[in-house]
Coordinates of N, CA, C and O in Angstrom, one line a residue:
X1212 N 21.4 -42.2 -29.4 CA 20.7 -43.0 -28.4 C 19.7 -42.8 -27.2 O 19.8 -41.3 -27.8
X1213 N 18.9 -43.2 -27.2 CA 17.0 -43.2 -26.8 C 17.4 -42.4 -25.0 O 18.8 -42.9 -24.0
X1214 N 16.6 -41.2 -25.2 CA 16.4 -40.5 -23.6 C 15.1 -41.3 -23.2 O 14.5 -41.2 -23.6
X1215 N 15.7 -41.5 -21.7 CA 14.5 -42.1 -21.3 C 14.5 -41.0 -19.4 O 15.2 -41.1 -19.4
X1216 N 13.2 -41.0 -18.9 CA 13.1 -40.8 -17.6 C 11.7 -41.4 -16.5 O 11.6 -42.2 -17.5
X1217 N 11.9 -41.3 -15.0 CA 11.6 -42.2 -14.6 C 10.5 -41.6 -14.0 O 10.5 -40.0 -13.3
X1218 N 8.4 -42.1 -14.5 CA 7.8 -41.5 -13.8 C 7.1 -42.0 -12.9 O 6.4 -42.9 -14.0
X1219 N 6.3 -42.0 -12.0 CA 6.2 -42.9 -10.7 C 6.5 -44.0 -10.9 O 6.2 -45.5 -11.0
X1220 N 8.1 -45.0 -11.1 CA 8.4 -45.8 -11.5 C 8.3 -46.7 -12.9 O 9.3 -47.2 -13.1
X1221 N 8.4 -45.8 -13.7 CA 7.5 -46.0 -14.8 C 9.1 -45.8 -15.8 O 9.2 -44.4 -16.0
X1222 N 9.7 -46.0 -17.1 CA 10.2 -45.5 -17.8 C 10.5 -45.5 -18.1 O 9.3 -46.1 -19.3
X1223 N 10.3 -44.2 -18.6 CA 8.7 -43.8 -20.1 C 10.3 -43.2 -21.0 O 11.2 -42.3 -21.1
X1224 N 10.0 -43.3 -22.3 CA 10.9 -42.8 -23.6 C 10.6 -41.2 -23.8 O 9.5 -40.7 -24.3
X1225 N 11.8 -40.3 -23.9 CA 11.8 -39.0 -24.0 C 11.6 -38.8 -25.8 O 12.8 -38.6 -26.0
X1226 N 10.6 -39.0 -26.5 CA 10.1 -38.6 -27.8 C 9.5 -36.8 -28.6 O 8.8 -37.6 -29.6
X1227 N 10.4 -35.8 -27.5 CA 9.6 -35.3 -28.8 C 9.6 -34.0 -27.5 O 8.6 -33.3 -28.2
X1228 N 8.8 -34.4 -26.6 CA 7.3 -33.9 -25.4 C 8.0 -32.4 -24.7 O 9.1 -32.5 -24.8
X1229 N 7.7 -31.6 -25.2 CA 7.7 -30.5 -24.8 C 8.3 -30.7 -23.2 O 8.7 -29.5 -22.8
X1230 N 7.5 -31.6 -22.4 CA 7.1 -31.4 -20.8 C 6.6 -32.4 -19.9 O 6.6 -33.2 -20.9
X1231 N 7.2 -32.6 -19.0 CA 6.8 -33.7 -18.2 C 4.9 -34.2 -18.1 O 5.1 -35.0 -18.8
X1232 N 4.3 -33.2 -18.1 CA 3.1 -33.0 -18.9 C 2.2 -34.5 -19.3 O 2.1 -35.1 -19.6
X1233 N 3.3 -33.5 -20.8 CA 3.3 -34.8 -21.8 C 3.9 -36.0 -22.0 O 2.8 -36.8 -22.3
X1234 N 5.0 -36.1 -21.1 CA 5.5 -37.5 -20.9 C 4.4 -38.6 -21.1 O 4.1 -39.7 -20.9
X1235 N 4.2 -37.8 -19.1 CA 3.3 -38.7 -18.0 C 2.3 -38.7 -19.1 O 1.4 -40.1 -19.0
X1236 N 1.1 -37.3 -20.2 CA 0.2 -38.1 -19.9 C 0.2 -39.4 -21.2 O -0.7 -40.5 -22.1
X1237 N 1.2 -39.8 -22.0 CA 1.6 -39.9 -22.4 C 1.6 -41.7 -22.4 O 1.3 -43.4 -22.8
X1238 N 2.4 -41.6 -21.4 CA 2.6 -42.6 -20.6 C 1.7 -43.3 -19.2 O 1.4 -44.7 -19.1
X1239 N 0.5 -43.3 -19.6 CA -0.9 -43.3 -19.3 C -1.1 -42.3 -18.3 O -2.2 -43.0 -17.5
X1240 N -0.4 -41.6 -17.7 CA -0.4 -41.0 -16.1 C -0.5 -40.3 -15.5 O -0.8 -39.4 -16.2
X1241 N -1.6 -40.0 -15.5 CA -2.6 -38.5 -15.3 C -2.3 -38.3 -14.2 O -2.2 -38.0 -13.1
X1242 N -2.3 -36.8 -14.7 CA -1.8 -35.4 -14.2 C -2.8 -34.1 -13.8 O -2.8 -34.2 -15.3
X1243 N -3.5 -33.9 -13.2 CA -4.0 -32.6 -12.9 C -4.5 -32.2 -13.9 O -2.8 -30.9 -13.2
X1244 N -4.5 -30.9 -14.4 CA -4.0 -29.5 -14.7 C -5.6 -28.6 -16.4 O -6.2 -29.0 -16.3
X1245 N -5.8 -27.7 -15.1 CA -7.1 -27.0 -15.7 C -6.6 -25.9 -16.9 O -6.7 -25.6 -18.0
X1246 N -5.3 -25.5 -16.3 CA -4.8 -24.0 -18.1 C -4.0 -24.2 -19.0 O -3.8 -23.8 -20.5
X1247 N -3.7 -25.9 -19.0 CA -2.7 -26.5 -20.0 C -3.4 -27.1 -22.0 O -4.6 -27.8 -21.0
X1248 N -2.4 -26.3 -22.7 CA -3.6 -26.8 -23.5 C -2.7 -26.8 -25.0 O -1.5 -26.1 -25.1
X1249 N -2.1 -28.3 -25.7 CA -0.8 -28.3 -25.7 C -1.0 -27.5 -27.0 O 0.7 -27.1 -27.7
X1250 N -2.1 -26.5 -27.5 CA -2.2 -25.5 -29.3 C -1.4 -24.1 -28.6 O -1.9 -23.6 -29.7
X1251 N -1.7 -24.5 -27.2 CA -0.8 -23.3 -27.2 C -0.1 -22.2 -26.1 O 0.6 -23.4 -25.9
X1252 N 0.3 -21.3 -26.0 CA 1.6 -21.2 -25.5 C 1.7 -21.8 -24.0 O 0.5 -21.7 -23.0
X1253 N 2.4 -22.3 -23.2 CA 2.9 -22.6 -21.9 C 2.4 -21.7 -20.9 O 3.2 -20.8 -20.7
X1254 N 1.7 -21.9 -19.5 CA 2.1 -20.9 -19.1 C 1.6 -21.0 -17.7 O 2.2 -20.2 -17.3
X1255 N 0.9 -22.0 -17.2 CA 0.9 -22.2 -15.6 C 0.4 -21.9 -14.8 O 0.8 -22.0 -14.0
X1256 N -0.6 -21.4 -15.2 CA -0.7 -20.5 -13.9 C -1.9 -20.9 -13.2 O -2.0 -20.7 -11.8
X1257 N -2.6 -22.4 -13.3 CA -3.2 -23.2 -11.9 C -2.8 -23.4 -11.3 O -3.0 -23.8 -10.2
X1258 N -1.1 -24.7 -11.6 CA -0.5 -25.1 -10.3 C -0.8 -26.2 -9.9 O -0.4 -27.2 -8.9
X1259 N -1.7 -26.7 -11.3 CA -2.3 -28.0 -10.9 C -1.7 -29.5 -10.5 O -1.7 -30.5 -10.1
X1260 N -0.7 -29.3 -11.8 CA -0.2 -29.8 -11.7 C 1.1 -30.0 -11.8 O 1.9 -31.1 -11.8
X1261 N 0.8 -29.1 -10.3 CA 3.1 -29.6 -9.8 C 2.9 -31.5 -8.7 O 2.1 -32.4 -8.6
X1262 N 4.3 -31.4 -9.6 CA 5.1 -32.8 -9.1 C 6.4 -32.8 -8.5 O 6.6 -31.3 -7.8
X1263 N 6.9 -33.7 -7.8 CA 8.6 -33.7 -7.0 C 9.0 -34.1 -8.9 O 9.1 -35.4 -8.5
X1264 N 10.3 -33.8 -8.0 CA 11.4 -34.4 -8.7 C 12.4 -34.4 -8.0 O 12.4 -33.5 -7.2
X1265 N 13.5 -36.2 -8.1 CA 14.2 -36.1 -7.0 C 15.7 -35.5 -7.2 O 15.4 -35.0 -8.3
X1266 N 15.6 -34.7 -5.9 CA 17.1 -33.9 -6.3 C 16.8 -33.5 -6.4 O 17.7 -31.6 -6.4
X1267 N 15.7 -31.8 -6.0 CA 15.4 -31.1 -6.4 C 14.1 -30.5 -5.2 O 13.1 -31.6 -4.4
X1268 N 14.6 -28.4 -5.1 CA 13.6 -28.3 -3.9 C 12.6 -28.4 -4.7 O 12.2 -27.3 -6.0
X1269 N 11.7 -27.7 -3.4 CA 10.5 -28.0 -4.1 C 9.8 -28.4 -4.9 O 10.0 -29.9 -5.6
X1270 N 9.1 -28.3 -5.7 CA 7.3 -28.5 -6.3 C 8.1 -28.2 -8.1 O 7.6 -27.2 -8.0
X1271 N 8.3 -28.8 -9.0 CA 7.9 -28.3 -10.7 C 6.6 -28.7 -11.3 O 6.0 -29.4 -10.6
X1272 N 5.9 -27.2 -12.1 CA 5.0 -27.3 -12.6 C 5.1 -28.5 -13.4 O 5.9 -28.4 -14.5
X1273 N 4.1 -29.3 -14.0 CA 5.3 -30.2 -15.0 C 4.9 -29.7 -15.9 O 5.5 -30.3 -17.3
X1274 N 4.1 -28.7 -15.9 CA 3.4 -28.4 -18.0 C 4.2 -27.4 -18.7 O 4.6 -27.7 -19.7
X1275 N 5.0 -26.8 -17.2 CA 6.6 -25.7 -17.6 C 7.7 -27.0 -17.7 O 7.9 -26.1 -18.3
X1276 N 8.0 -27.8 -16.6 CA 9.1 -28.1 -17.0 C 9.7 -28.8 -17.3 O 9.2 -30.0 -18.0
X1277 N 10.3 -29.2 -18.3 CA 11.1 -30.1 -19.7 C 11.2 -31.4 -19.4 O 12.8 -31.3 -18.5
X1278 N 11.2 -31.9 -19.7 CA 11.5 -33.8 -20.2 C 13.0 -33.7 -20.4 O 13.0 -33.0 -21.2
X1279 N 13.9 -33.9 -18.8 CA 15.1 -34.2 -18.9 C 15.3 -36.4 -18.5 O 14.7 -36.8 -17.8
X1280 N 16.6 -35.8 -19.7 CA 17.1 -38.0 -19.6 C 17.6 -37.6 -18.0 O 18.2 -37.1 -17.5
X1281 N 17.1 -38.9 -17.5 CA 17.5 -39.5 -16.2 C 16.4 -39.0 -14.9 O 16.6 -39.7 -13.8
X1282 N 15.7 -38.5 -15.3 CA 15.1 -37.2 -14.2 C 13.6 -38.0 -13.8 O 13.8 -39.3 -14.4
X1283 N 13.8 -38.4 -11.8 CA 12.8 -38.8 -11.8 C 11.4 -38.3 -11.0 O 11.5 -37.2 -10.6
X1284 N 10.4 -38.3 -11.3 CA 9.2 -37.8 -11.6 C 8.3 -38.2 -10.4 O 8.3 -39.7 -10.8
X1285 N 7.8 -38.2 -9.0 CA 7.1 -38.7 -8.4 C 5.3 -37.6 -8.1 O 5.7 -36.5 -8.8
X1286 N 4.3 -38.5 -9.1 CA 3.0 -37.8 -9.4 C 2.4 -37.5 -7.6 O 1.0 -37.0 -8.0
X1287 N 2.5 -38.6 -7.4 CA 1.5 -38.6 -5.6 C 1.9 -38.9 -4.6 O 1.0 -39.8 -4.1
X1288 N 2.8 -38.2 -4.3 CA 3.6 -38.1 -3.1 C 2.2 -37.6 -1.8 O 1.5 -36.5 -2.1
X1289 N 1.8 -37.6 -1.2 CA 1.3 -36.7 0.6 C 1.6 -35.0 -0.6 O 0.9 -34.0 0.1
X1290 N 3.3 -35.1 -0.3 CA 3.1 -33.2 -0.3 C 2.5 -32.8 -2.2 O 1.9 -31.5 -1.5
X1291 N 1.9 -33.6 -2.3 CA 1.7 -33.0 -3.8 C 0.2 -33.0 -3.6 O -0.2 -32.3 -4.3
X1292 N 0.5 -34.0 -3.3 CA -1.1 -34.3 -2.9 C -2.5 -33.4 -2.2 O -2.6 -32.0 -2.7
X1293 N -1.2 -33.0 -1.7 CA -1.8 -31.3 -0.5 C -1.6 -29.6 -0.8 O -3.1 -29.8 -0.6
X1294 N -0.4 -30.2 -1.4 CA 0.0 -29.2 -2.5 C -1.0 -28.9 -3.3 O -1.8 -27.8 -3.9
X1295 N -2.0 -29.7 -4.4 CA -3.1 -29.8 -4.9 C -4.4 -30.0 -4.6 O -5.4 -28.3 -5.8
X1296 N -5.1 -29.8 -3.9 CA -5.9 -30.0 -2.4 C -6.2 -28.1 -2.6 O -7.0 -27.3 -2.1
X1297 N -5.4 -27.3 -2.0 CA -4.4 -26.2 -1.8 C -5.3 -25.3 -3.2 O -5.2 -24.6 -2.4
X1298 N -4.5 -25.4 -3.2 CA -4.4 -25.0 -5.2 C -5.6 -24.8 -5.2 O -6.1 -23.9 -5.9
X1299 N -6.3 -25.9 -5.6 CA -8.2 -26.5 -5.8 C -9.2 -25.2 -4.6 O -10.2 -24.8 -5.2
X1300 N -8.4 -25.6 -3.7 CA -9.7 -24.3 -2.8 C -9.1 -23.4 -2.8 O -10.3 -22.7 -2.9
X1301 N -8.3 -23.4 -3.8 CA -8.0 -21.6 -3.4 C -8.9 -21.4 -4.7 O -9.2 -20.3 -5.1
X1302 N -9.2 -21.8 -6.2 CA -10.1 -21.6 -7.1 C -11.2 -21.6 -6.5 O -11.5 -20.6 -7.6
X1303 N -11.3 -22.6 -6.2 CA -12.7 -22.1 -5.7 C -13.5 -21.9 -5.1 O -14.6 -21.0 -5.5
X1304 N -12.3 -21.2 -4.1 CA -12.3 -19.4 -3.9 C -13.2 -18.7 -4.5 O -13.9 -18.2 -3.9
X1305 N -12.2 -18.6 -4.8 CA -12.2 -17.3 -5.9 C -13.8 -18.2 -6.1 O -14.3 -16.6 -6.3
X1306 N -13.8 -18.9 -7.6 CA -15.1 -18.7 -7.3 C -16.3 -18.7 -7.5 O -16.8 -17.5 -7.5
X1307 N -16.0 -18.9 -5.7 CA -17.7 -18.8 -5.1 C -17.5 -17.1 -4.9 O -18.7 -16.8 -4.1
X1308 N -16.7 -16.9 -4.4 CA -16.2 -15.1 -4.1 C -16.6 -14.1 -5.4 O -17.7 -13.5 -5.1
X1309 N -17.0 -14.5 -5.8 CA -16.5 -14.2 -7.4 C -18.3 -14.6 -7.6 O -19.1 -13.0 -8.5
X1310 N -19.4 -15.9 -7.5 CA -20.7 -15.9 -8.0 C -21.5 -15.1 -6.8 O -22.0 -14.9 -7.5
X1311 N -20.6 -14.9 -5.8 CA -22.1 -14.7 -4.3 C -21.5 -13.2 -4.0 O -22.0 -12.9 -3.5
X1312 N -20.9 -12.5 -4.7 CA -20.3 -11.2 -4.6 C -20.6 -10.4 -6.0 O -21.5 -10.5 -6.5
X1313 N -21.1 -9.3 -5.1 CA -21.6 -8.4 -6.0 C -20.4 -7.9 -7.2 O -19.9 -6.9 -8.1
X1314 N -19.5 -8.1 -8.1 CA -18.6 -8.7 -9.8 C -19.9 -8.0 -10.0 O -20.3 -8.8 -10.5
X1315 N -19.2 -7.3 -10.6 CA -19.6 -6.9 -12.3 C -19.4 -8.0 -12.8 O -19.7 -9.2 -13.3
X1316 N -21.6 -7.7 -13.7 CA -21.6 -9.3 -14.4 C -21.1 -9.4 -16.3 O -20.6 -10.5 -15.7
X1317 N -20.3 -8.9 -16.5 CA -19.3 -8.5 -17.1 C -18.1 -10.0 -17.0 O -17.7 -10.5 -17.3
X1318 N -17.9 -9.5 -15.5 CA -16.8 -10.6 -15.4 C -16.8 -11.6 -15.4 O -16.3 -12.5 -15.3
X1319 N -18.7 -11.9 -14.8 CA -19.3 -12.5 -13.8 C -19.1 -14.2 -15.9 O -18.9 -14.7 -15.3
X1320 N -20.2 -13.2 -16.4 CA -20.2 -13.1 -17.6 C -18.3 -13.6 -18.6 O -18.7 -15.2 -19.1
X1321 N -17.5 -13.8 -18.2 CA -16.2 -13.6 -19.6 C -15.7 -14.9 -18.2 O -15.5 -15.5 -19.2
X1322 N -15.6 -14.5 -17.5 CA -14.5 -15.7 -16.6 C -15.0 -16.8 -15.7 O -14.7 -18.0 -15.5
X1323 N -16.8 -16.8 -15.4 CA -17.2 -18.2 -15.1 C -17.8 -18.6 -15.0 O -19.1 -19.7 -14.7
X1324 N -19.1 -17.8 -16.6 CA -20.0 -19.0 -16.9 C -19.5 -20.2 -17.3 O -20.3 -20.7 -17.9
X1325 N -18.6 -20.6 -18.3 CA -18.4 -22.2 -19.3 C -18.3 -23.0 -18.0 O -19.0 -24.4 -17.5
X1326 N -17.9 -22.5 -16.1 CA -17.4 -23.3 -15.4 C -19.0 -23.8 -15.0 O -19.0 -25.2 -14.6
X1327 N -19.9 -23.2 -15.0 CA -21.0 -23.6 -14.6 C -22.2 -24.2 -15.6 O -22.8 -24.6 -15.0
X1328 N -21.6 -23.8 -17.1 CA -22.4 -23.8 -18.2 C -21.5 -25.2 -19.1 O -23.0 -26.2 -19.8
X1329 N -20.3 -25.0 -19.1 CA -19.6 -25.8 -20.0 C -19.7 -28.1 -19.4 O -18.8 -27.9 -18.4
X1330 N -20.0 -28.1 -19.5 CA -20.5 -29.9 -19.4 C -18.4 -30.1 -18.9 O -18.5 -31.3 -17.8
X1331 N -18.2 -29.9 -19.7 CA -16.4 -30.4 -19.9 C -16.0 -30.2 -18.2 O -15.3 -30.4 -17.9
X1332 N -16.0 -28.9 -18.1 CA -15.1 -28.5 -17.6 C -15.8 -29.3 -16.1 O -15.0 -28.9 -15.1
X1333 N -17.0 -29.2 -15.5 CA -17.7 -29.3 -14.2 C -17.1 -30.8 -14.6 O -16.9 -31.2 -13.7
X1334 N -17.1 -31.8 -15.4 CA -16.1 -32.6 -15.5 C -15.0 -32.8 -15.1 O -14.5 -33.6 -14.4
X1335 N -14.6 -32.1 -15.2 CA -13.1 -31.8 -14.7 C -12.5 -31.9 -13.8 O -12.0 -31.9 -12.9
X1336 N -13.5 -30.8 -12.5 CA -13.9 -30.4 -11.0 C -14.0 -31.4 -10.3 O -13.0 -32.1 -10.2
X1337 N -14.9 -32.3 -10.9 CA -15.9 -33.3 -10.3 C -15.1 -34.8 -10.5 O -14.2 -35.2 -9.6
X1338 N -14.1 -34.6 -11.2 CA -12.7 -35.2 -12.6 C -11.5 -35.4 -10.7 O -10.7 -36.2 -10.6
X1339 N -10.9 -34.4 -10.8 CA -9.6 -33.7 -9.9 C -10.7 -33.7 -9.0 O -9.2 -34.4 -8.4
X1340 N -11.9 -33.2 -7.8 CA -12.0 -34.0 -7.0 C -12.0 -35.2 -6.4 O -11.4 -35.7 -5.5
X1341 N -12.5 -36.4 -7.1 CA -12.4 -37.7 -7.1 C -11.1 -38.2 -6.8 O -10.7 -38.8 -6.2
X1342 N -9.5 -37.0 -7.6 CA -8.8 -37.7 -7.2 C -7.8 -37.5 -5.9 O -6.8 -37.7 -5.8
X1343 N -8.4 -36.5 -5.5 CA -7.7 -35.6 -4.4 C -8.1 -36.1 -3.0 O -8.8 -36.6 -2.8

């Protein structure tokens, strides 16, 4: 028998997806995430993919949260949007601080050069800002 969960009112069949983020993407529901890559181990560091899970306290990280039968997930409530704004603001603050202080150039080169030169990363940030 098939298992389903509800994401933003849409019934989505669970077919081996590792987590809520993958299931949402399968259903065409956009959940922002910076650190998730399906080819790598799940890390959940950026916290941009937070969602509300009905019946649970606090926010869940969609890239870590296992998709479960009957789960009801909301991806764009005011609480979720505000949490993502705070996370993005913290990430951008760290980047601004690193780029404007006397951080050793090796750290700048390794950690932040892609953000300013990699077109894909810039597009991700702009896209993220537009949905918040």
